[in-house]
Amino acid sequence: MFKRLFNFAPNFKRYTMYNSDTTDVKERILAAARELFISNGYNGASVRDIAAASDTNIAHINYYFQSKYHLFEIIFEEAFDVLVQRVFRILQSEMPIFEMVEAWIHSYYEVLAEYPQIPLFILNEMNHNPESLVTIIKMREPKQVLDKLSARLEEERKKGTIRETPTVDFGINVLSLCVFPFIFNKFAVKVSGVSSAEYKAIIKRHEKYVIRFVLDALKPCKLQ
Amino acid sequence: MFKRLFNFAPNFKRYTMYNSDTTDVKERILAAARELFISNGYNGASVRDIAAASDTNIAHINYYFQSKYHLFEIIFEEAFDVLVQRVFRILQSEMPIFEMVEAWIHSYYEVLAEYPQIPLFILNEMNHNPESLVTIIKMREPKQVLDKLSARLEEERKKGTIRETPTVDFGINVLSLCVFPFIFNKFAVKVSGVSSAEYKAIIKRHEKYVIRFVLDALKPCKLQ
DNA sequence: GTCTATAGCTGGATAGAC
DNA sequence: GTCTATCCAGCTATAGAC
């Protein structure tokens, strides 16, 4: 299930470049930790569970990763990069503005369809345990990305391509429309009784609405 | 901090109609449980913490509420009603459609400004512990509310007041735009470094954008 | 109704044999 | 590197004195 995580998380290589037999144990622990931490959060996943799921034992975990918390930080970093790397690359590209926005939304829907549990995981851990996690996030320089987006929006507004658009409000809207449907997944499925497959189809269709919504809000009336 | 919760949760009266001195102990436990469960989740809040915060002891909690889980269910029910009662009332009213949508969004922003932690709390507990909580939610008959909204949208579309609007997609959009900014609160504050007060101001302004966004998406072009 | 003491369990981490 | 046994801190719940 998490195999393809590697595509999005180059930093993860740091922990997988060994060639000895021990690599296998580390890998198995990481795979189990990924699954359990992201599903159940830090408190909800015990090292005992992780040891059992990876067919190792608690001593292995502490031998290779020093502590439960250190292992957790590695998983958090990975998960954050999954959500952010592709999107940051798009936001810093020089694509035409409407294409960029569409690619931005689409890449969220694509990544989140594969890893729907990550946003809730991150938002949760940030709520209960911010300090050391903030460091991990700030290293990715989100401010720089926001500034670049601001400059882009201002430039296009001057050209008359888009309306006056406050960057922060616009960013919150895009995030809201992309991320929330996935956070809401399990709630909706449990309460409405639709199957997970049906909800996936609903979200797939929903992406189109979101793209139209956002582009219409950006374009000045005369261009619509 | 949670005193005004009573306004939104009439069911809560069930637990507060006693007049003896013991009421005070129950009240204090409920107040502490409210705060701690909603901030830290079921696993993150221990009965020890709740006892300490309410200046009672563990035996009191079990005496009055039988078990930690039973106490939790009461808090969950209350919290759910806070989010849902006002909104359900608006969705079932006969207000003109555009007024209704604006009131819908506004009531979310108003309730969530006061209880910003509740959505994450509910989404979380639904993820980790759905079965018995689903019952609590289904008792509020959300399906009925959705059907009423569907009928309303269809009726207005026939009159030409609004575009063709799929109820579920529209509902998800409104929920996303209203709820996510609050879920995102702590993350944004910690990462960007803006103060909580500044973020509150951002959200306050943001409400206006959301209302415009949603109404523009509903209105047919000729009416804009 | 109140409160202390404690049972019984699960958590993370480590010592020490191999 | 591996694994068992164990420590100790935390948890919920309850027994039983007052």
mmCIF file with all atom_site columns, N, CA and C (backbone and C1' of nucleotides) in Angstrom, chain C:
data_model
loop_
_atom_site.group_PDB
_atom_site.id
_atom_site.type_symbol
_atom_site.label_atom_id
_atom_site.label_alt_id
_atom_site.label_comp_id
_atom_site.label_asym_id
_atom_site.label_entity_id
_atom_site.label_seq_id
_atom_site.pdbx_PDB_ins_code
_atom_site.Cartn_x
_atom_site.Cartn_y
_atom_site.Cartn_z
_atom_site.occupancy
_atom_site.B_iso_or_equiv
_atom_site.pdbx_formal_charge
_atom_site.auth_seq_id
_atom_site.auth_comp_id
_atom_site.auth_asym_id
_atom_site.auth_atom_id
_atom_site.pdbx_PDB_model_num
ATOM 1   P P     . DG C 1 1  ? -26.681 11.113  45.499 1.00 0.00 ? 1  DG C P     1
ATOM 2   O "O5'" . DG C 1 1  ? -25.508 11.691  46.323 1.00 0.00 ? 1  DG C "O5'" 1
ATOM 3   C "C5'" . DG C 1 1  ? -24.565 10.734  46.819 1.00 0.00 ? 1  DG C "C5'" 1
ATOM 4   C "C4'" . DG C 1 1  ? -23.540 11.560  47.501 1.00 0.00 ? 1  DG C "C4'" 1
ATOM 5   C "C3'" . DG C 1 1  ? -22.308 11.802  46.652 1.00 0.00 ? 1  DG C "C3'" 1
ATOM 6   O "O3'" . DG C 1 1  ? -21.666 12.969  47.165 1.00 0.00 ? 1  DG C "O3'" 1
ATOM 7   C "C1'" . DG C 1 1  ? -21.767 10.325  48.400 1.00 0.00 ? 1  DG C "C1'" 1
ATOM 8   P P     . DT C 1 2  ? -20.318 13.546  46.527 1.00 0.00 ? 2  DT C P     1
ATOM 9   O "O5'" . DT C 1 2  ? -19.202 12.838  47.397 1.00 0.00 ? 2  DT C "O5'" 1
ATOM 10  C "C5'" . DT C 1 2  ? -18.850 13.390  48.663 1.00 0.00 ? 2  DT C "C5'" 1
ATOM 11  C "C4'" . DT C 1 2  ? -17.689 12.606  49.220 1.00 0.00 ? 2  DT C "C4'" 1
ATOM 12  C "C3'" . DT C 1 2  ? -16.422 12.661  48.366 1.00 0.00 ? 2  DT C "C3'" 1
ATOM 13  O "O3'" . DT C 1 2  ? -15.469 13.417  49.070 1.00 0.00 ? 2  DT C "O3'" 1
ATOM 14  C "C1'" . DT C 1 2  ? -16.837 10.472  49.231 1.00 0.00 ? 2  DT C "C1'" 1
ATOM 15  P P     . DC C 1 3  ? -14.053 13.744  48.409 1.00 0.00 ? 3  DC C P     1
ATOM 16  O "O5'" . DC C 1 3  ? -13.173 12.481  48.801 1.00 0.00 ? 3  DC C "O5'" 1
ATOM 17  C "C5'" . DC C 1 3  ? -12.921 12.203  50.176 1.00 0.00 ? 3  DC C "C5'" 1
ATOM 18  C "C4'" . DC C 1 3  ? -12.149 10.906  50.277 1.00 0.00 ? 3  DC C "C4'" 1
ATOM 19  C "C3'" . DC C 1 3  ? -10.912 10.861  49.367 1.00 0.00 ? 3  DC C "C3'" 1
ATOM 20  O "O3'" . DC C 1 3  ? -9.800  10.537  50.160 1.00 0.00 ? 3  DC C "O3'" 1
ATOM 21  C "C1'" . DC C 1 3  ? -12.191 8.888   49.157 1.00 0.00 ? 3  DC C "C1'" 1
ATOM 22  P P     . DT C 1 4  ? -8.351  10.846  49.616 1.00 0.00 ? 4  DT C P     1
ATOM 23  O "O5'" . DT C 1 4  ? -7.534  9.569   50.140 1.00 0.00 ? 4  DT C "O5'" 1
ATOM 24  C "C5'" . DT C 1 4  ? -7.876  8.969   51.379 1.00 0.00 ? 4  DT C "C5'" 1
ATOM 25  C "C4'" . DT C 1 4  ? -7.610  7.478   51.309 1.00 0.00 ? 4  DT C "C4'" 1
ATOM 26  C "C3'" . DT C 1 4  ? -6.281  7.110   50.641 1.00 0.00 ? 4  DT C "C3'" 1
ATOM 27  O "O3'" . DT C 1 4  ? -5.596  6.202   51.493 1.00 0.00 ? 4  DT C "O3'" 1
ATOM 28  C "C1'" . DT C 1 4  ? -8.063  5.883   49.678 1.00 0.00 ? 4  DT C "C1'" 1
ATOM 29  P P     . DA C 1 5  ? -4.085  5.764   51.226 1.00 0.00 ? 5  DA C P     1
ATOM 30  O "O5'" . DA C 1 5  ? -4.242  4.232   50.821 1.00 0.00 ? 5  DA C "O5'" 1
ATOM 31  C "C5'" . DA C 1 5  ? -5.278  3.444   51.409 1.00 0.00 ? 5  DA C "C5'" 1
ATOM 32  C "C4'" . DA C 1 5  ? -5.408  2.175   50.597 1.00 0.00 ? 5  DA C "C4'" 1
ATOM 33  C "C3'" . DA C 1 5  ? -4.102  1.733   49.929 1.00 0.00 ? 5  DA C "C3'" 1
ATOM 34  O "O3'" . DA C 1 5  ? -3.951  0.342   50.130 1.00 0.00 ? 5  DA C "O3'" 1
ATOM 35  C "C1'" . DA C 1 5  ? -5.798  1.971   48.287 1.00 0.00 ? 5  DA C "C1'" 1
ATOM 36  P P     . DT C 1 6  ? -2.589  -0.423  49.673 1.00 0.00 ? 6  DT C P     1
ATOM 37  O "O5'" . DT C 1 6  ? -3.135  -1.247  48.423 1.00 0.00 ? 6  DT C "O5'" 1
ATOM 38  C "C5'" . DT C 1 6  ? -4.451  -1.798  48.495 1.00 0.00 ? 6  DT C "C5'" 1
ATOM 39  C "C4'" . DT C 1 6  ? -4.877  -2.203  47.103 1.00 0.00 ? 6  DT C "C4'" 1
ATOM 40  C "C3'" . DT C 1 6  ? -3.728  -2.747  46.232 1.00 0.00 ? 6  DT C "C3'" 1
ATOM 41  O "O3'" . DT C 1 6  ? -4.222  -3.878  45.581 1.00 0.00 ? 6  DT C "O3'" 1
ATOM 42  C "C1'" . DT C 1 6  ? -4.943  -1.187  45.042 1.00 0.00 ? 6  DT C "C1'" 1
ATOM 43  P P     . DA C 1 7  ? -3.276  -5.142  45.396 1.00 0.00 ? 7  DA C P     1
ATOM 44  O "O5'" . DA C 1 7  ? -4.178  -6.067  44.443 1.00 0.00 ? 7  DA C "O5'" 1
ATOM 45  C "C5'" . DA C 1 7  ? -5.600  -6.049  44.575 1.00 0.00 ? 7  DA C "C5'" 1
ATOM 46  C "C4'" . DA C 1 7  ? -6.253  -5.989  43.197 1.00 0.00 ? 7  DA C "C4'" 1
ATOM 47  C "C3'" . DA C 1 7  ? -5.531  -6.820  42.136 1.00 0.00 ? 7  DA C "C3'" 1
ATOM 48  O "O3'" . DA C 1 7  ? -6.525  -7.564  41.448 1.00 0.00 ? 7  DA C "O3'" 1
ATOM 49  C "C1'" . DA C 1 7  ? -5.841  -4.611  41.359 1.00 0.00 ? 7  DA C "C1'" 1
ATOM 50  P P     . DG C 1 8  ? -6.113  -8.815  40.549 1.00 0.00 ? 8  DG C P     1
ATOM 51  O "O5'" . DG C 1 8  ? -5.995  -8.189  39.093 1.00 0.00 ? 8  DG C "O5'" 1
ATOM 52  C "C5'" . DG C 1 8  ? -7.110  -7.516  38.521 1.00 0.00 ? 8  DG C "C5'" 1
ATOM 53  C "C4'" . DG C 1 8  ? -6.653  -6.902  37.222 1.00 0.00 ? 8  DG C "C4'" 1
ATOM 54  C "C3'" . DG C 1 8  ? -5.595  -7.752  36.501 1.00 0.00 ? 8  DG C "C3'" 1
ATOM 55  O "O3'" . DG C 1 8  ? -5.930  -7.811  35.132 1.00 0.00 ? 8  DG C "O3'" 1
ATOM 56  C "C1'" . DG C 1 8  ? -4.841  -5.562  36.729 1.00 0.00 ? 8  DG C "C1'" 1
ATOM 57  P P     . DC C 1 9  ? -5.108  -8.738  34.129 1.00 0.00 ? 9  DC C P     1
ATOM 58  O "O5'" . DC C 1 9  ? -4.721  -7.682  33.008 1.00 0.00 ? 9  DC C "O5'" 1
ATOM 59  C "C5'" . DC C 1 9  ? -5.742  -6.833  32.465 1.00 0.00 ? 9  DC C "C5'" 1
ATOM 60  C "C4'" . DC C 1 9  ? -5.086  -5.572  31.943 1.00 0.00 ? 9  DC C "C4'" 1
ATOM 61  C "C3'" . DC C 1 9  ? -3.996  -5.826  30.898 1.00 0.00 ? 9  DC C "C3'" 1
ATOM 62  O "O3'" . DC C 1 9  ? -4.510  -5.461  29.611 1.00 0.00 ? 9  DC C "O3'" 1
ATOM 63  C "C1'" . DC C 1 9  ? -3.432  -4.062  32.426 1.00 0.00 ? 9  DC C "C1'" 1
ATOM 64  P P     . DT C 1 10 ? -3.736  -5.865  28.287 1.00 0.00 ? 10 DT C P     1
ATOM 65  O "O5'" . DT C 1 10 ? -2.955  -4.517  27.928 1.00 0.00 ? 10 DT C "O5'" 1
ATOM 66  C "C5'" . DT C 1 10 ? -3.669  -3.278  27.805 1.00 0.00 ? 10 DT C "C5'" 1
ATOM 67  C "C4'" . DT C 1 10 ? -2.651  -2.157  27.673 1.00 0.00 ? 10 DT C "C4'" 1
ATOM 68  C "C3'" . DT C 1 10 ? -1.550  -2.469  26.655 1.00 0.00 ? 10 DT C "C3'" 1
ATOM 69  O "O3'" . DT C 1 10 ? -1.484  -1.406  25.716 1.00 0.00 ? 10 DT C "O3'" 1
ATOM 70  C "C1'" . DT C 1 10 ? -0.631  -1.723  28.709 1.00 0.00 ? 10 DT C "C1'" 1
ATOM 71  P P     . DG C 1 11 ? -0.466  -1.441  24.490 1.00 0.00 ? 11 DG C P     1
ATOM 72  O "O5'" . DG C 1 11 ? 0.623   -0.362  24.932 1.00 0.00 ? 11 DG C "O5'" 1
ATOM 73  C "C5'" . DG C 1 11 ? 0.224   0.993   24.976 1.00 0.00 ? 11 DG C "C5'" 1
ATOM 74  C "C4'" . DG C 1 11 ? 1.288   1.823   25.678 1.00 0.00 ? 11 DG C "C4'" 1
ATOM 75  C "C3'" . DG C 1 11 ? 2.706   1.611   25.161 1.00 0.00 ? 11 DG C "C3'" 1
ATOM 76  O "O3'" . DG C 1 11 ? 2.949   2.536   24.111 1.00 0.00 ? 11 DG C "O3'" 1
ATOM 77  C "C1'" . DG C 1 11 ? 2.672   1.555   27.544 1.00 0.00 ? 11 DG C "C1'" 1
ATOM 78  P P     . DG C 1 12 ? 4.230   2.340   23.182 1.00 0.00 ? 12 DG C P     1
ATOM 79  O "O5'" . DG C 1 12 ? 5.428   2.786   24.148 1.00 0.00 ? 12 DG C "O5'" 1
ATOM 80  C "C5'" . DG C 1 12 ? 5.596   4.160   24.456 1.00 0.00 ? 12 DG C "C5'" 1
ATOM 81  C "C4'" . DG C 1 12 ? 6.893   4.357   25.220 1.00 0.00 ? 12 DG C "C4'" 1
ATOM 82  C "C3'" . DG C 1 12 ? 8.155   4.097   24.410 1.00 0.00 ? 12 DG C "C3'" 1
ATOM 83  O "O3'" . DG C 1 12 ? 9.107   5.129   24.672 1.00 0.00 ? 12 DG C "O3'" 1
ATOM 84  C "C1'" . DG C 1 12 ? 8.122   2.653   26.291 1.00 0.00 ? 12 DG C "C1'" 1
ATOM 85  P P     . DA C 1 13 ? 10.544  5.078   23.958 1.00 0.00 ? 13 DA C P     1
ATOM 86  O "O5'" . DA C 1 13 ? 11.408  4.232   24.995 1.00 0.00 ? 13 DA C "O5'" 1
ATOM 87  C "C5'" . DA C 1 13 ? 11.590  4.764   26.307 1.00 0.00 ? 13 DA C "C5'" 1
ATOM 88  C "C4'" . DA C 1 13 ? 12.437  3.793   27.099 1.00 0.00 ? 13 DA C "C4'" 1
ATOM 89  C "C3'" . DA C 1 13 ? 13.776  3.437   26.444 1.00 0.00 ? 13 DA C "C3'" 1
ATOM 90  O "O3'" . DA C 1 13 ? 14.803  3.811   27.346 1.00 0.00 ? 13 DA C "O3'" 1
ATOM 91  C "C1'" . DA C 1 13 ? 12.644  1.493   27.225 1.00 0.00 ? 13 DA C "C1'" 1
ATOM 92  P P     . DT C 1 14 ? 16.331  3.622   26.912 1.00 0.00 ? 14 DT C P     1
ATOM 93  O "O5'" . DT C 1 14 ? 16.732  2.261   27.638 1.00 0.00 ? 14 DT C "O5'" 1
ATOM 94  C "C5'" . DT C 1 14 ? 16.493  2.157   29.034 1.00 0.00 ? 14 DT C "C5'" 1
ATOM 95  C "C4'" . DT C 1 14 ? 16.911  0.789   29.514 1.00 0.00 ? 14 DT C "C4'" 1
ATOM 96  C "C3'" . DT C 1 14 ? 18.267  0.311   28.996 1.00 0.00 ? 14 DT C "C3'" 1
ATOM 97  O "O3'" . DT C 1 14 ? 18.939  -0.288  30.090 1.00 0.00 ? 14 DT C "O3'" 1
ATOM 98  C "C1'" . DT C 1 14 ? 16.667  -1.335  28.601 1.00 0.00 ? 14 DT C "C1'" 1
ATOM 99  P P     . DA C 1 15 ? 20.542  -0.287  30.148 1.00 0.00 ? 15 DA C P     1
ATOM 100 O "O5'" . DA C 1 15 ? 20.775  -1.397  31.276 1.00 0.00 ? 15 DA C "O5'" 1
ATOM 101 C "C5'" . DA C 1 15 ? 19.664  -1.883  32.046 1.00 0.00 ? 15 DA C "C5'" 1
ATOM 102 C "C4'" . DA C 1 15 ? 19.864  -3.370  32.338 1.00 0.00 ? 15 DA C "C4'" 1
ATOM 103 C "C3'" . DA C 1 15 ? 21.283  -3.882  32.168 1.00 0.00 ? 15 DA C "C3'" 1
ATOM 104 O "O3'" . DA C 1 15 ? 21.468  -4.897  33.142 1.00 0.00 ? 15 DA C "O3'" 1
ATOM 105 C "C1'" . DA C 1 15 ? 19.879  -4.982  30.605 1.00 0.00 ? 15 DA C "C1'" 1
ATOM 106 P P     . DG C 1 16 ? 22.920  -5.512  33.407 1.00 0.00 ? 16 DG C P     1
ATOM 107 O "O5'" . DG C 1 16 ? 22.838  -6.883  32.611 1.00 0.00 ? 16 DG C "O5'" 1
ATOM 108 C "C5'" . DG C 1 16 ? 21.721  -7.749  32.800 1.00 0.00 ? 16 DG C "C5'" 1
ATOM 109 C "C4'" . DG C 1 16 ? 21.839  -8.891  31.815 1.00 0.00 ? 16 DG C "C4'" 1
ATOM 110 C "C3'" . DG C 1 16 ? 23.289  -9.291  31.504 1.00 0.00 ? 16 DG C "C3'" 1
ATOM 111 O "O3'" . DG C 1 16 ? 23.293  -10.685 31.236 1.00 0.00 ? 16 DG C "O3'" 1
ATOM 112 C "C1'" . DG C 1 16 ? 22.227  -8.703  29.532 1.00 0.00 ? 16 DG C "C1'" 1
ATOM 113 P P     . DA C 1 17 ? 24.679  -11.502 31.296 1.00 0.00 ? 17 DA C P     1
ATOM 114 O "O5'" . DA C 1 17 ? 24.269  -12.932 30.715 1.00 0.00 ? 17 DA C "O5'" 1
ATOM 115 C "C5'" . DA C 1 17 ? 22.969  -13.477 30.979 1.00 0.00 ? 17 DA C "C5'" 1
ATOM 116 C "C4'" . DA C 1 17 ? 22.449  -14.164 29.722 1.00 0.00 ? 17 DA C "C4'" 1
ATOM 117 C "C3'" . DA C 1 17 ? 23.492  -15.036 29.005 1.00 0.00 ? 17 DA C "C3'" 1
ATOM 118 O "O3'" . DA C 1 17 ? 22.898  -16.269 28.614 1.00 0.00 ? 17 DA C "O3'" 1
ATOM 119 C "C1'" . DA C 1 17 ? 22.635  -13.409 27.507 1.00 0.00 ? 17 DA C "C1'" 1
ATOM 120 P P     . DC C 1 18 ? 23.849  -17.407 27.961 1.00 0.00 ? 18 DC C P     1
ATOM 121 O "O5'" . DC C 1 18 ? 23.828  -17.117 26.405 1.00 0.00 ? 18 DC C "O5'" 1
ATOM 122 C "C5'" . DC C 1 18 ? 22.731  -17.569 25.601 1.00 0.00 ? 18 DC C "C5'" 1
ATOM 123 C "C4'" . DC C 1 18 ? 22.903  -17.020 24.215 1.00 0.00 ? 18 DC C "C4'" 1
ATOM 124 C "C3'" . DC C 1 18 ? 24.160  -17.506 23.483 1.00 0.00 ? 18 DC C "C3'" 1
ATOM 125 O "O3'" . DC C 1 18 ? 23.816  -18.614 22.628 1.00 0.00 ? 18 DC C "O3'" 1
ATOM 126 C "C1'" . DC C 1 18 ? 23.622  -15.207 23.024 1.00 0.00 ? 18 DC C "C1'" 1
#
